[in-house]
PDB file of C-alpha atoms in Angstrom:
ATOM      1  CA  UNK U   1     -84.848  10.400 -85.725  1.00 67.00           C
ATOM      2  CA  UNK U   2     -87.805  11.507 -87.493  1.00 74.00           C
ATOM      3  CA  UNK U   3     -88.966  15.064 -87.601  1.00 81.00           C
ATOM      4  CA  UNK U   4     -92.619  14.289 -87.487  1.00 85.00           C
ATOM      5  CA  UNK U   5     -95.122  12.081 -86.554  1.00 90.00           C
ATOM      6  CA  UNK U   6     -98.980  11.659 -86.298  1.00 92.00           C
ATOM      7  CA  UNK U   7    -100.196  12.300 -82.705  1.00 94.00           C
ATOM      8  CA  UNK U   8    -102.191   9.224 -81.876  1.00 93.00           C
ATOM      9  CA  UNK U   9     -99.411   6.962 -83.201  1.00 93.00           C
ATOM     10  CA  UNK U  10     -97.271   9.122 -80.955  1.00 93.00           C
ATOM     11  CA  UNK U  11     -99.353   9.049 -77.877  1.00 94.00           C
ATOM     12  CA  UNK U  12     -99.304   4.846 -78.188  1.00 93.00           C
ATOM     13  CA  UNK U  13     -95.520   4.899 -78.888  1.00 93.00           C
ATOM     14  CA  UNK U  14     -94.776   6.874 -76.092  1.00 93.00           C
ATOM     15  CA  UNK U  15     -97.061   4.524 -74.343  1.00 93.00           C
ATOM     16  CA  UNK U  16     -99.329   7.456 -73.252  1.00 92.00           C
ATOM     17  CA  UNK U  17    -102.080   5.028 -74.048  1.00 93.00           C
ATOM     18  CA  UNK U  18    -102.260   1.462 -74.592  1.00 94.00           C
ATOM     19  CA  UNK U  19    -103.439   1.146 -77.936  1.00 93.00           C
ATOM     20  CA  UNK U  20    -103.369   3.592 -80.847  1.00 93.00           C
ATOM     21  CA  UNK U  21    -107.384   3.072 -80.976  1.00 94.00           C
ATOM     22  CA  UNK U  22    -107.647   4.431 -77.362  1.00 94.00           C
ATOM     23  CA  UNK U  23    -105.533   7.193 -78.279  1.00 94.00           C
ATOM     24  CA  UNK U  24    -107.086   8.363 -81.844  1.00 94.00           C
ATOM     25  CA  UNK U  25    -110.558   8.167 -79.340  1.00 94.00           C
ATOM     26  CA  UNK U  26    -108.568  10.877 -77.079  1.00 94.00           C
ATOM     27  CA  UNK U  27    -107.934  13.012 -79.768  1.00 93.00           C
ATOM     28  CA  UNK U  28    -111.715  12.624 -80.957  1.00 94.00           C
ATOM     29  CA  UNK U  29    -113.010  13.763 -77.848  1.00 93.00           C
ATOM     30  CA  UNK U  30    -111.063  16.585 -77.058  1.00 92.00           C
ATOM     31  CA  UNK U  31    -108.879  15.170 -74.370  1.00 93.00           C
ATOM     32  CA  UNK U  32    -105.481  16.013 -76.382  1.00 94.00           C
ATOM     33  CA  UNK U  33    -104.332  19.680 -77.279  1.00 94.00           C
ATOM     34  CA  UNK U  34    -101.146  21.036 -78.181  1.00 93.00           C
ATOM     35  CA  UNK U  35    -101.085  24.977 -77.724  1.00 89.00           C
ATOM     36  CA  UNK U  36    -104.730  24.996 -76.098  1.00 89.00           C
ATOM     37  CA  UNK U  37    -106.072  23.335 -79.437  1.00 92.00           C
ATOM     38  CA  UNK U  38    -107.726  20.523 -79.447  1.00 93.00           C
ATOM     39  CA  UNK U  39    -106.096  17.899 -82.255  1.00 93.00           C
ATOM     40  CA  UNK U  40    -107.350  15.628 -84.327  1.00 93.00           C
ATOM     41  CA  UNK U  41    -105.811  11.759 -84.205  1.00 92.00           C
ATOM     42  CA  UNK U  42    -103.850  13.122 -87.881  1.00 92.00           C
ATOM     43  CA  UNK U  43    -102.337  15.759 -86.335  1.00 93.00           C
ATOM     44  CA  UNK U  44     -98.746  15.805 -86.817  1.00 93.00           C
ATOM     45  CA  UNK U  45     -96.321  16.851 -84.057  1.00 93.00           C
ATOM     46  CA  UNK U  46     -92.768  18.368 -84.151  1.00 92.00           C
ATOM     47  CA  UNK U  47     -89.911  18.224 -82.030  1.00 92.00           C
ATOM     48  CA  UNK U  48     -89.964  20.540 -78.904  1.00 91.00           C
ATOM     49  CA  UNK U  49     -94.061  21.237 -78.782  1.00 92.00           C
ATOM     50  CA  UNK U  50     -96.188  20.329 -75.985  1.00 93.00           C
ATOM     51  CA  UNK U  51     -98.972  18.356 -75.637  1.00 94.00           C
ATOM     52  CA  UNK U  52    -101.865  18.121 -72.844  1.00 94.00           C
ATOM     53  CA  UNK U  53    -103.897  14.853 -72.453  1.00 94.00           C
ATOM     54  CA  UNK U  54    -106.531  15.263 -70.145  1.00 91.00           C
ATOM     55  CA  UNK U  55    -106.718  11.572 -67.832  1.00 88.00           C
ATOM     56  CA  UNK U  56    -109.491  12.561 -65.265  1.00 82.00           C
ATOM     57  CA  UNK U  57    -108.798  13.935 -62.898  1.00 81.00           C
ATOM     58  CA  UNK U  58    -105.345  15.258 -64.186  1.00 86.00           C
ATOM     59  CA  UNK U  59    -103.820  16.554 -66.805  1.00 89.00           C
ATOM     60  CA  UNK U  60    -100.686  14.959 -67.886  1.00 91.00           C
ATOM     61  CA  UNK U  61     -98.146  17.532 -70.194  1.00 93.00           C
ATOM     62  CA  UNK U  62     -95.238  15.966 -72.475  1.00 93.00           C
ATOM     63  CA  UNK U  63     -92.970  17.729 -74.028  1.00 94.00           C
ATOM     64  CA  UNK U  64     -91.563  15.952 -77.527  1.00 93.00           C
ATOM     65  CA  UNK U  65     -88.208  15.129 -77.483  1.00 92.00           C
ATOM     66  CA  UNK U  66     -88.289  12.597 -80.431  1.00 90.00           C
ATOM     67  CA  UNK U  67     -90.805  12.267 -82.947  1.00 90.00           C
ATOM     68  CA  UNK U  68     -91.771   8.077 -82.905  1.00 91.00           C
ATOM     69  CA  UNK U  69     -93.973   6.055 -84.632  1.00 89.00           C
ATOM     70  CA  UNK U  70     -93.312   2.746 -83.372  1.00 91.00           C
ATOM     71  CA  UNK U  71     -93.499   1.508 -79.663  1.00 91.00           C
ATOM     72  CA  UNK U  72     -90.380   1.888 -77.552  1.00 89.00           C
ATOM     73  CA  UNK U  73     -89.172   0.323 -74.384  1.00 90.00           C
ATOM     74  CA  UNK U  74     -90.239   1.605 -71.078  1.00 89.00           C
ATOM     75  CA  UNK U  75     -86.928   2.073 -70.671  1.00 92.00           C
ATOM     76  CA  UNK U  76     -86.414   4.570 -73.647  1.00 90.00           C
ATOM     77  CA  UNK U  77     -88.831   7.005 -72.970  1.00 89.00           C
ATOM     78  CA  UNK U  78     -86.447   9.591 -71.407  1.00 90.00           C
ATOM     79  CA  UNK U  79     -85.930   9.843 -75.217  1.00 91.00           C
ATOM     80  CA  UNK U  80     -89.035  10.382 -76.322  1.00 91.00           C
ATOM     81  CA  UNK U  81     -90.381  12.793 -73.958  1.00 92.00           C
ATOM     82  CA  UNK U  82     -89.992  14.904 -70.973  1.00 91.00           C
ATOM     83  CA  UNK U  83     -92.636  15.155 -68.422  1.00 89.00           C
ATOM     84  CA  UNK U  84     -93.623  18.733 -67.546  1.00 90.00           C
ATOM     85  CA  UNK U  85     -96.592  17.731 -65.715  1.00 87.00           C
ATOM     86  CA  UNK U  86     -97.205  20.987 -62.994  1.00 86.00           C
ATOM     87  CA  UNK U  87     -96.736  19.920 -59.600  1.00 85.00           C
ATOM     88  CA  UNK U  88    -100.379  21.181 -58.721  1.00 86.00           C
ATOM     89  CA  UNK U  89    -101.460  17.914 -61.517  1.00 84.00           C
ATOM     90  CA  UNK U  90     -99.921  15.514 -58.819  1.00 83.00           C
ATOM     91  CA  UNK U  91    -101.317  17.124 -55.745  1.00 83.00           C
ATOM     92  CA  UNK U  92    -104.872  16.623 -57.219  1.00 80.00           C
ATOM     93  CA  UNK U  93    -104.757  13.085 -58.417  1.00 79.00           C
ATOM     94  CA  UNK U  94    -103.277  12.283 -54.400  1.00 79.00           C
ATOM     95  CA  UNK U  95    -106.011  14.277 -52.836  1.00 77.00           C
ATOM     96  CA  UNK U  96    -108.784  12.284 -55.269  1.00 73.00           C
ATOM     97  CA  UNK U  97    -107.050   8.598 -53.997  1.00 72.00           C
ATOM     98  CA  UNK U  98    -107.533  10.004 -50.669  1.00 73.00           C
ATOM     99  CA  UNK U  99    -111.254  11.310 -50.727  1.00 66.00           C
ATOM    100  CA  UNK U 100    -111.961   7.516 -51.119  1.00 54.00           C
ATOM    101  CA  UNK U 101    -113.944   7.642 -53.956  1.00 52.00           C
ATOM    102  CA  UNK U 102    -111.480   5.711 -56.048  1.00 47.00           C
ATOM    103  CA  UNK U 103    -111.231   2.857 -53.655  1.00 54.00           C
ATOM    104  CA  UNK U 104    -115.278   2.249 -52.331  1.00 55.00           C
ATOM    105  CA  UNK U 105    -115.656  -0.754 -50.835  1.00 63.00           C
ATOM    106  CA  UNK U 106    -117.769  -3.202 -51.722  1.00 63.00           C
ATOM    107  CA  UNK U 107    -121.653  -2.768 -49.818  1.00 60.00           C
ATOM    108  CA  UNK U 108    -121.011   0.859 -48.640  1.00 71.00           C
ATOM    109  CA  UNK U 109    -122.974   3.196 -50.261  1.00 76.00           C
ATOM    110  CA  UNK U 110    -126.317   2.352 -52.399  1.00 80.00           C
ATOM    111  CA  UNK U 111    -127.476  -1.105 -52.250  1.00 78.00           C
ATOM    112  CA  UNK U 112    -127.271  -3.488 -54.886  1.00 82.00           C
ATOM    113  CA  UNK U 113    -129.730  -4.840 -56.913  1.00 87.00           C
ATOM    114  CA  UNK U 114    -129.603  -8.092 -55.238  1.00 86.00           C
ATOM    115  CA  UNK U 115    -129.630  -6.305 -51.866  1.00 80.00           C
ATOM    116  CA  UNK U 116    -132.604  -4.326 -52.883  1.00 82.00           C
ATOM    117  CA  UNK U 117    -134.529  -7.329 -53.604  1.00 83.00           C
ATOM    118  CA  UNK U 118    -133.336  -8.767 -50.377  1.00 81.00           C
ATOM    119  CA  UNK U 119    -134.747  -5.790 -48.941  1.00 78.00           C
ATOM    120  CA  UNK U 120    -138.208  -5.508 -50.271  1.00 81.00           C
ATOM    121  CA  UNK U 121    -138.772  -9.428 -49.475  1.00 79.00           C
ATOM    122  CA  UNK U 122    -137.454  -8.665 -45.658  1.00 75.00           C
ATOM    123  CA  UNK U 123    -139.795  -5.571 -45.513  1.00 73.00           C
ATOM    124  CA  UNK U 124    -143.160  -7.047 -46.050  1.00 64.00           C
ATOM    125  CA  UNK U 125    -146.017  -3.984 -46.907  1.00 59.00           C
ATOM    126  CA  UNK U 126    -148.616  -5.951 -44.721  1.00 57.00           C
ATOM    127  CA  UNK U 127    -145.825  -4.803 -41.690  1.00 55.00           C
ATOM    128  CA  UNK U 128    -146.956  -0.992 -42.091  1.00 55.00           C
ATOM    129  CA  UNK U 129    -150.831  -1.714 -42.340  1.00 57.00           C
ATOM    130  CA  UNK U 130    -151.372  -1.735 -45.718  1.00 56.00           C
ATOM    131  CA  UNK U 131    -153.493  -3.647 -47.470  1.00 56.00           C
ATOM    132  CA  UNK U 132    -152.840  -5.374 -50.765  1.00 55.00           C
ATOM    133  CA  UNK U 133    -156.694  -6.226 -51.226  1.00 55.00           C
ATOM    134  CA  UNK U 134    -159.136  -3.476 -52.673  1.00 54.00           C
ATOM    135  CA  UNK U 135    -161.751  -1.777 -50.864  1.00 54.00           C
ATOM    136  CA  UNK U 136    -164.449  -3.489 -53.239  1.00 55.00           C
ATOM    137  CA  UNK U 137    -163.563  -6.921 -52.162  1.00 55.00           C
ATOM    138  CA  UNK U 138    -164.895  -5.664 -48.250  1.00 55.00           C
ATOM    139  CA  UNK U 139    -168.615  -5.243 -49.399  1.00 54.00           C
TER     140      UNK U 139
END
């Protein structure tokens, strides 16, 4: 058991994120803190602190159990962390699946390109009246 380890190789061991990239990118754009700091990717964590990773729209909180640098099992993280995550997190990433804007189906909403185009070929401008010729051309 080690007593420290950098936070984005912690975040990927944990498998917080999928790659260590994606998780030094976190860190970079202030979507990690520990103690209502943001960190940068070196920072290096100790047993028992708490960190906050912002994954729209929640925010997930771990508290470190074991300081890792290399990937575990899914089955060993129990070990590595435990989720403190507020209940009020949960509610709001259920009540965002529910609005529907997660799951929009396909041709509801603003029309595609290709359905614009569609469109404007249906919807002729000599149908309203208006001319495409200029008034010189009349004389």
């Amino acid at each position: 058991m080690a007593e420290s380890a950098r936070i984005d190789r912690w975040l990927w061991a944990a498998r917080v994120f999928k790659t260590r990239s994606i998780a030094a990118d976190a860190c970079k754009n202030g979507r990690v803190t520990i103690g209502g700091v943001t960190v940068k990717p070196s920072h290096v964590i100790k047993r028992g602190e708490i960190v906050n990773v912002k994954k729209p729209p929640i925010t997930y909180s771990f508290r470190v159990v074991d300081c890792i640098e290399q990937r575990v099992g899914a089955k060993m993280l129990p070990q590595v962390y435990e989720n403190v995550t507020a209940p009020q997190q949960y509610e709001l990433l259920e009540m965002s699946r529910i609005s529907g804007f997660v799951d929009r189906a396909r041709g509801t909403g603003r029309p595609t390109k290709k359905e614009r185009r569609a469109l404007d070929a249906f919807i002729d401008p000599v149908m309203f009246g208006i001319d495409d010729f200029d008034d010189d051309d009349e004389q």
